[in-house]
Short mmCIF file of C-alpha atoms in Angstrom, two decimals:
data_model
loop_
_atom_site.label_atom_id
_atom_site.label_comp_id
_atom_site.label_asym_id
_atom_site.label_seq_id
_atom_site.Cartn_x
_atom_site.Cartn_y
_atom_site.Cartn_z
CA MET A 4 0.00 0.00 0.00
CA SER A 5 1.46 3.37 -0.97
CA ASP A 6 1.85 5.86 1.88
CA SER A 7 0.11 8.61 -0.07
CA SER A 8 -3.22 6.76 -0.24
CA GLN A 9 -4.24 6.22 3.32
CA VAL A 10 -7.11 3.75 3.53
CA THR A 11 -9.80 4.96 5.86
CA VAL A 12 -12.40 2.77 7.43
CA ASP A 13 -15.87 3.33 6.06
CA LYS A 14 -18.21 2.24 8.82
CA GLU A 15 -21.07 1.54 6.44
CA GLU A 16 -18.86 -0.67 4.31
CA LEU A 17 -17.84 -2.59 7.43
CA ARG A 18 -21.47 -2.87 8.45
CA SER A 19 -22.33 -4.58 5.19
CA LEU A 20 -19.18 -6.74 5.34
CA ILE A 21 -20.31 -8.04 8.74
CA ALA A 22 -23.92 -8.44 7.62
CA ASP A 23 -22.76 -10.41 4.58
CA ALA A 24 -20.55 -12.68 6.67
CA LEU A 25 -23.43 -13.37 9.04
CA GLU A 26 -26.00 -13.59 6.24
CA LEU A 27 -28.15 -11.00 8.00
CA PRO A 28 -29.83 -7.82 6.72
CA VAL A 29 -27.68 -4.72 7.25
CA LYS A 30 -30.33 -3.20 9.52
CA GLU A 31 -29.70 -5.96 12.09
CA ILE A 32 -26.21 -4.59 12.71
CA ASP A 33 -26.36 -1.49 14.91
CA ASP A 34 -23.09 0.08 15.98
CA HIS A 35 -23.25 -1.54 19.39
CA THR A 36 -25.24 -4.71 18.67
CA HIS A 37 -23.27 -7.37 20.53
CA LEU A 38 -22.29 -9.96 17.96
CA VAL A 39 -22.06 -12.84 20.42
CA GLU A 40 -24.77 -11.97 22.95
CA ASP A 41 -27.34 -10.49 20.56
CA LEU A 42 -26.59 -12.28 17.30
CA GLU A 43 -25.10 -15.55 18.62
CA VAL A 44 -22.01 -15.25 16.47
CA ASP A 45 -19.94 -18.42 16.87
CA SER A 46 -16.23 -18.94 16.23
CA LEU A 47 -16.80 -19.91 12.58
CA MET A 48 -18.75 -16.72 11.85
CA ALA A 49 -16.08 -14.70 13.66
CA LEU A 50 -13.45 -16.29 11.42
CA GLU A 51 -15.61 -15.45 8.37
CA ILE A 52 -15.62 -11.80 9.46
CA VAL A 53 -11.89 -11.71 10.21
CA VAL A 54 -10.82 -13.40 6.95
CA ASN A 55 -13.01 -10.96 5.01
CA LEU A 56 -11.48 -8.01 6.89
CA GLU A 57 -8.00 -9.24 6.00
CA LYS A 58 -8.91 -9.63 2.33
CA ARG A 59 -10.63 -6.24 2.11
CA TYR A 60 -8.12 -4.13 4.05
CA GLY A 61 -4.89 -6.03 3.52
CA VAL A 62 -4.31 -6.26 7.28
CA LYS A 63 -3.08 -9.19 9.32
CA MET A 64 -5.14 -10.36 12.27
CA GLU A 65 -3.83 -12.33 15.23
CA GLU A 66 -5.59 -14.92 17.37
CA SER A 67 -5.84 -12.30 20.12
CA ASP A 68 -7.72 -9.89 17.81
CA PHE A 69 -10.74 -12.20 17.70
CA LYS A 70 -11.86 -11.10 21.15
CA GLN A 71 -12.37 -7.59 19.78
CA VAL A 72 -14.85 -8.85 17.19
CA THR A 73 -17.80 -8.08 19.47
CA SER A 74 -19.61 -5.19 17.76
CA LEU A 75 -19.41 -3.03 14.65
CA ALA A 76 -17.94 -0.20 16.73
CA GLN A 77 -15.23 -2.49 18.08
CA VAL A 78 -14.44 -3.84 14.62
CA VAL A 79 -14.09 -0.28 13.26
CA ASP A 80 -11.57 0.42 16.03
CA LEU A 81 -9.72 -2.84 15.39
CA VAL A 82 -9.36 -2.25 11.65
CA SER A 83 -8.41 1.41 12.15
CA ALA A 84 -5.69 0.40 14.62
CA LYS A 85 -4.38 -2.26 12.21
CA LEU A 86 -4.28 0.19 9.32
CA ALA A 87 -2.54 2.84 11.44
CA ALA A 88 0.06 0.29 12.56
CA SER A 89 0.79 -0.81 9.00
CA SER A 90 0.99 2.66 7.41
CA MET B 1 -7.36 -52.90 -12.34
CA ARG B 2 -5.52 -49.94 -10.95
CA THR B 3 -5.15 -46.43 -12.25
CA SER B 4 -2.29 -44.17 -11.21
CA LEU B 5 -3.00 -40.71 -9.83
CA GLN B 6 -0.98 -39.13 -12.64
CA GLY B 7 -3.02 -36.32 -14.16
CA SER B 8 -6.01 -36.92 -11.87
CA TRP B 9 -7.72 -34.22 -9.76
CA SER B 10 -8.31 -34.46 -6.03
CA LEU B 11 -10.31 -32.14 -3.80
CA VAL B 12 -8.87 -31.69 -0.31
CA LEU B 13 -11.14 -29.97 2.21
CA GLY B 14 -8.87 -28.68 4.97
CA VAL B 15 -5.73 -28.51 2.84
CA SER B 16 -3.64 -26.06 4.89
CA SER B 17 -2.56 -28.35 7.72
CA GLY B 18 -2.51 -31.83 9.19
CA PHE B 19 -3.85 -34.74 7.12
CA GLY B 20 -5.09 -32.47 4.32
CA ARG B 21 -1.68 -30.95 3.72
CA ALA B 22 0.17 -34.27 3.91
CA THR B 23 -2.31 -35.85 1.50
CA ALA B 24 -1.99 -32.98 -0.98
CA ARG B 25 1.79 -33.49 -0.96
CA ALA B 26 1.49 -37.27 -1.38
CA VAL B 27 -1.01 -37.01 -4.23
CA ALA B 28 1.13 -34.38 -5.98
CA ALA B 29 4.19 -36.61 -5.58
CA GLU B 30 2.34 -39.16 -7.71
CA GLY B 31 1.45 -36.56 -10.32
CA GLY B 32 -2.07 -35.77 -9.13
CA ASN B 33 -3.48 -32.24 -9.34
CA ILE B 34 -5.06 -30.64 -6.29
CA VAL B 35 -7.98 -28.38 -5.58
CA GLY B 36 -7.74 -27.33 -1.95
CA VAL B 37 -10.10 -25.50 0.38
CA HIS B 38 -8.88 -24.03 3.66
CA PHE B 39 -10.08 -21.23 5.93
CA ASP B 40 -7.32 -19.27 7.55
CA THR B 41 -6.26 -15.84 8.71
CA ALA B 42 -3.10 -14.28 7.28
CA GLU B 43 -0.62 -16.62 8.93
CA GLY B 44 -2.38 -19.80 7.75
CA GLN B 45 -2.88 -18.18 4.35
CA GLU B 46 0.89 -17.72 4.02
CA SER B 47 1.60 -21.34 4.82
CA ALA B 48 -1.12 -22.44 2.37
CA THR B 49 0.46 -20.28 -0.34
CA LYS B 50 3.80 -21.91 0.37
CA LEU B 51 2.23 -25.36 0.12
CA ALA B 52 0.64 -24.45 -3.23
CA ASP B 53 4.06 -23.26 -4.45
CA ASP B 54 5.63 -26.55 -3.32
CA LEU B 55 2.97 -28.50 -5.20
CA HIS B 56 3.46 -26.42 -8.36
CA ALA B 57 7.18 -27.14 -8.10
CA THR B 58 6.44 -30.86 -8.46
CA GLY B 59 4.86 -30.11 -11.83
CA VAL B 60 1.21 -30.57 -10.89
CA ARG B 61 -1.57 -28.01 -10.91
CA ALA B 62 -2.87 -26.75 -7.57
CA HIS B 63 -5.73 -24.34 -6.94
CA PHE B 64 -6.45 -23.26 -3.37
CA PHE B 65 -9.44 -21.36 -2.03
CA ASN B 66 -9.34 -19.57 1.35
CA LEU B 67 -13.06 -19.98 2.03
CA ASN B 68 -15.39 -21.50 4.59
CA ALA B 69 -15.93 -25.07 3.36
CA ALA B 70 -19.21 -25.30 5.29
CA SER B 71 -20.85 -22.48 3.34
CA PRO B 72 -23.14 -23.11 0.34
CA ALA B 73 -21.55 -20.17 -1.52
CA THR B 74 -18.11 -21.79 -1.23
CA ARG B 75 -19.39 -25.12 -2.55
CA SER B 76 -21.04 -23.46 -5.47
CA GLU B 77 -17.90 -21.50 -6.41
CA VAL B 78 -15.45 -24.35 -5.93
CA VAL B 79 -17.60 -27.00 -7.65
CA SER B 80 -17.94 -24.84 -10.75
CA GLN B 81 -14.18 -24.26 -10.77
CA ILE B 82 -13.59 -28.01 -10.48
CA ALA B 83 -15.84 -28.66 -13.45
CA GLU B 84 -13.65 -26.32 -15.52
CA LEU B 85 -10.30 -27.54 -14.21
CA THR B 86 -10.99 -31.25 -14.65
CA ASP B 87 -12.26 -30.68 -18.16
CA GLY B 88 -15.37 -32.65 -17.29
CA ASN B 89 -13.44 -35.70 -16.08
CA GLY B 90 -14.26 -35.06 -12.43
CA LEU B 91 -12.46 -35.97 -9.25
CA ARG B 92 -10.56 -39.09 -8.34
CA VAL B 93 -10.36 -38.31 -4.62
CA LEU B 94 -12.42 -36.24 -2.22
CA LEU B 95 -10.76 -35.93 1.20
CA HIS B 96 -12.83 -34.41 4.01
CA SER B 97 -10.39 -33.27 6.70
CA LEU B 98 -12.14 -30.32 8.31
CA ALA B 99 -11.23 -29.63 11.91
CA PHE B 100 -13.17 -26.64 13.12
CA GLY B 101 -15.48 -26.89 16.09
CA SER B 102 -16.20 -25.98 19.65
CA LEU B 103 -14.32 -27.79 22.39
CA MET B 104 -16.63 -27.23 25.34
CA PRO B 105 -18.08 -29.30 28.19
CA PHE B 106 -21.80 -30.15 28.12
CA VAL B 107 -22.29 -29.31 31.80
CA PRO B 108 -20.21 -27.11 34.13
CA PRO B 109 -17.31 -28.95 35.77
CA THR B 110 -17.74 -29.58 39.51
CA ASP B 111 -14.49 -27.70 40.01
CA ALA B 112 -15.85 -24.17 39.57
CA SER B 113 -12.36 -22.74 39.08
CA ALA B 114 -12.27 -24.53 35.71
CA GLY B 115 -15.01 -22.16 34.46
CA THR B 116 -18.76 -22.51 34.04
CA GLU B 117 -19.14 -22.09 30.31
CA THR B 118 -20.94 -24.92 28.51
CA VAL B 119 -21.60 -25.64 24.84
CA SER B 120 -24.44 -23.61 23.28
CA PRO B 121 -26.96 -24.97 20.76
CA ARG B 122 -25.33 -22.76 18.14
CA GLN B 123 -21.82 -24.10 18.83
CA MET B 124 -23.04 -27.68 18.85
CA ALA B 125 -24.87 -27.23 15.54
CA MET B 126 -21.91 -25.44 13.94
CA THR B 127 -19.46 -28.14 14.97
CA VAL B 128 -21.53 -31.01 13.62
CA ASP B 129 -22.38 -29.06 10.47
CA VAL B 130 -18.73 -28.30 9.62
CA MET B 131 -17.16 -31.59 10.68
CA ALA B 132 -19.88 -34.01 9.55
CA HIS B 133 -22.86 -32.75 7.52
CA SER B 134 -20.69 -30.75 5.14
CA LEU B 135 -19.43 -34.05 3.68
CA VAL B 136 -22.94 -34.89 2.52
CA TYR B 137 -23.50 -31.46 0.98
CA TRP B 138 -20.19 -31.51 -0.92
CA VAL B 139 -21.02 -34.97 -2.28
CA GLN B 140 -24.49 -33.80 -3.33
CA ASP B 141 -23.14 -30.76 -5.17
CA LEU B 142 -20.19 -32.57 -6.79
CA LEU B 143 -22.44 -35.37 -7.96
CA ALA B 144 -25.02 -32.95 -9.35
CA ALA B 145 -22.23 -31.25 -11.31
CA GLY B 146 -21.05 -34.59 -12.70
CA GLN B 147 -17.72 -34.36 -10.86
CA LEU B 148 -17.82 -37.74 -9.06
CA PRO B 149 -17.37 -40.38 -11.76
CA SER B 150 -17.31 -44.14 -11.27
CA GLY B 151 -14.03 -45.04 -9.56
CA ALA B 152 -13.97 -41.89 -7.42
CA LYS B 153 -12.86 -42.38 -3.82
CA ILE B 154 -14.22 -40.42 -0.89
CA PHE B 155 -12.34 -40.35 2.43
CA ALA B 156 -13.43 -38.69 5.66
CA MET B 157 -11.08 -38.21 8.59
CA THR B 158 -12.52 -39.52 11.83
CA SER B 159 -10.95 -40.22 15.22
CA ALA B 160 -11.21 -42.46 18.25
CA GLY B 161 -13.51 -39.72 19.59
CA SER B 162 -16.41 -41.18 17.58
CA THR B 163 -16.72 -43.92 20.22
CA ARG B 164 -14.62 -42.60 23.12
CA VAL B 165 -15.00 -39.70 25.53
CA LEU B 166 -12.28 -37.11 25.97
CA GLY B 167 -12.93 -34.07 28.18
CA ASP B 168 -14.24 -31.07 26.23
CA TYR B 169 -14.23 -32.99 22.94
CA GLY B 170 -18.00 -33.72 23.26
CA PRO B 171 -19.26 -31.64 20.30
CA VAL B 172 -16.48 -33.03 18.07
CA SER B 173 -17.19 -36.58 19.27
CA ALA B 174 -20.81 -36.08 18.19
CA ALA B 175 -19.58 -34.82 14.82
CA LYS B 176 -17.28 -37.83 14.33
CA ALA B 177 -20.09 -40.26 15.17
CA ALA B 178 -22.33 -38.48 12.65
CA LEU B 179 -19.53 -38.43 10.08
CA GLU B 180 -19.06 -42.21 10.31
CA SER B 181 -22.81 -42.66 9.91
CA HIS B 182 -22.77 -40.41 6.83
CA VAL B 183 -19.91 -42.50 5.39
CA ARG B 184 -21.99 -45.70 5.69
CA GLN B 185 -25.09 -44.06 4.23
CA LEU B 186 -23.18 -42.51 1.32
CA ALA B 187 -21.34 -45.80 0.68
CA VAL B 188 -24.64 -47.60 0.18
CA GLU B 189 -26.29 -44.85 -1.85
CA LEU B 190 -23.19 -44.38 -4.06
CA ALA B 191 -22.42 -48.08 -4.59
CA PRO B 192 -24.54 -48.32 -7.75
CA ARG B 193 -22.42 -45.47 -9.16
CA GLY B 194 -19.14 -47.24 -8.44
CA ILE B 195 -18.00 -44.66 -5.89
CA ALA B 196 -16.33 -45.84 -2.67
CA VAL B 197 -16.70 -43.99 0.63
CA ASN B 198 -14.62 -44.76 3.71
CA ALA B 199 -13.72 -43.13 7.00
CA LEU B 200 -10.08 -43.17 8.07
CA ARG B 201 -9.66 -43.33 11.82
CA ALA B 202 -6.19 -41.91 12.34
CA GLY B 203 -4.32 -42.60 15.53
CA THR B 204 -3.40 -39.68 17.75
CA THR B 205 -1.46 -37.26 15.54
CA LEU B 206 0.15 -34.00 16.62
CA THR B 207 -1.77 -31.82 14.16
CA PRO B 208 -2.68 -28.17 14.87
CA ALA B 209 -6.26 -29.39 15.49
CA LEU B 210 -5.11 -31.80 18.22
CA ARG B 211 -3.05 -29.13 19.95
CA LYS B 212 -6.20 -27.04 20.41
CA ILE B 213 -7.86 -29.72 22.54
CA PRO B 214 -7.49 -28.97 26.25
CA GLY B 215 -5.42 -31.75 27.82
CA ALA B 216 -4.02 -32.79 24.43
CA ASP B 217 -0.48 -33.19 25.76
CA ARG B 218 -1.51 -35.74 28.37
CA TYR B 219 -3.66 -37.59 25.85
CA ALA B 220 -0.84 -37.68 23.30
CA GLU B 221 1.53 -39.06 25.91
CA ALA B 222 -0.95 -41.81 26.84
CA SER B 223 -1.46 -42.64 23.13
CA LEU B 224 2.28 -42.89 22.66
CA GLY B 225 2.41 -45.36 25.54
CA ARG B 226 -0.39 -47.44 23.97
CA ASN B 227 0.89 -47.45 20.41
CA PRO B 228 2.64 -50.77 19.73
CA HIS B 229 4.85 -49.06 17.16
CA GLY B 230 6.30 -46.90 19.93
CA ARG B 231 5.48 -43.64 18.17
CA LEU B 232 2.44 -41.51 17.38
CA THR B 233 0.76 -41.35 13.97
CA GLU B 234 2.23 -38.84 11.50
CA PRO B 235 0.06 -37.09 8.87
CA GLU B 236 2.22 -38.84 6.24
CA ASP B 237 1.10 -42.25 7.55
CA VAL B 238 -2.44 -41.34 6.60
CA ALA B 239 -1.50 -39.65 3.32
CA GLU B 240 0.24 -42.82 2.13
CA ILE B 241 -2.91 -44.86 2.78
CA VAL B 242 -5.09 -42.33 0.92
CA THR B 243 -2.91 -42.55 -2.18
CA LEU B 244 -2.83 -46.35 -1.92
CA LEU B 245 -6.60 -46.74 -1.54
CA ALA B 246 -7.21 -44.25 -4.34
CA THR B 247 -5.63 -46.45 -7.00
CA PRO B 248 -8.04 -49.39 -7.43
CA ASP B 249 -10.77 -48.86 -10.02
CA SER B 250 -12.96 -51.06 -7.81
CA SER B 251 -15.41 -49.65 -5.28
CA TRP B 252 -15.63 -52.92 -3.32
CA LEU B 253 -13.78 -51.51 -0.29
CA THR B 254 -16.51 -49.17 0.91
CA GLY B 255 -18.49 -48.11 3.96
CA ASN B 256 -15.71 -48.87 6.43
CA VAL B 257 -14.10 -47.09 9.30
CA ILE B 258 -10.48 -48.00 8.64
CA GLY B 259 -8.04 -47.68 11.51
CA VAL B 260 -4.81 -45.98 10.39
CA ASP B 261 -3.24 -45.88 13.80
CA GLY B 262 -0.43 -48.43 13.91
CA GLY B 263 -2.53 -50.57 16.24
CA GLU B 264 -2.95 -47.86 18.87
CA SER B 265 -6.61 -48.72 19.51
CA LEU B 266 -5.87 -52.41 20.13
CA THR B 267 -3.81 -52.24 23.30
CA ALA B 268 -5.35 -51.83 26.73
#
């Protein structure tokens, strides 16, 4: 990734990425909807989200990053932090 | 009659590690081409890419997909790719080696310090879907696309857990029992088509999947003590058997759970 084109995180794009991974309508994903407690996201669906994040944003996720995949807001923070660290 | 794997196509579900990876290498060593499905984050993706490069270096073709093998969208994409790659000749081998599930107790342990979390309906269903039912759905879709010709061999990786109890392995045990049942059912339904289906019950093998099981070290040590060969099973032990059993044109060896464990299950 060239340093002149900083990739920013578009929350709405992330919302639809998560909705797609969970096969849910976008309107089900509020910023703070808890993915595990409200939507019963299991470890396979979490992996689906994380692999799609890696493909879309060119970032590298660690095992420990999975625990931050709890809500859209948290995922926005996670991806932003990854992008900042890699730029 | 026997047919060599030279120029054939095999589909390996769970290609990036363990039995899947070893089998891909063994098939490629005999000139067989590989379609592989794995589902990994960046680190696993890198090792899968390296494996694909190694396979290419042997002169075979290898196409890997980093996708969830339990999803209908993945099956649809990969099956249509297979139809193109095999030029309509279909697969020789389908290996189901998917290890992804929840390792959780069914009830809270009496020792409360060990935690109180128990398996949820969702986790149970996911585990059995990925590790067992997905075999049936792949076979359905491959057959519908004409990619399982007479002579094709289907192998599913099972474990001693299908009949034995091991701590938090409960959901996976259920999946292995279901998987062996699916193997028998498919063997009977596919017999008229000349397609053989068998489960391979590997002995304890130090794969990444095993290492995730709580208490795996102790279990591996006990298995080592039981194994009359004086060592644990290696992924290559299983891969060699897959390539061997893939060569007969016959489908007479079918519907079995075949122990590939060096006799580990025989000793008390």
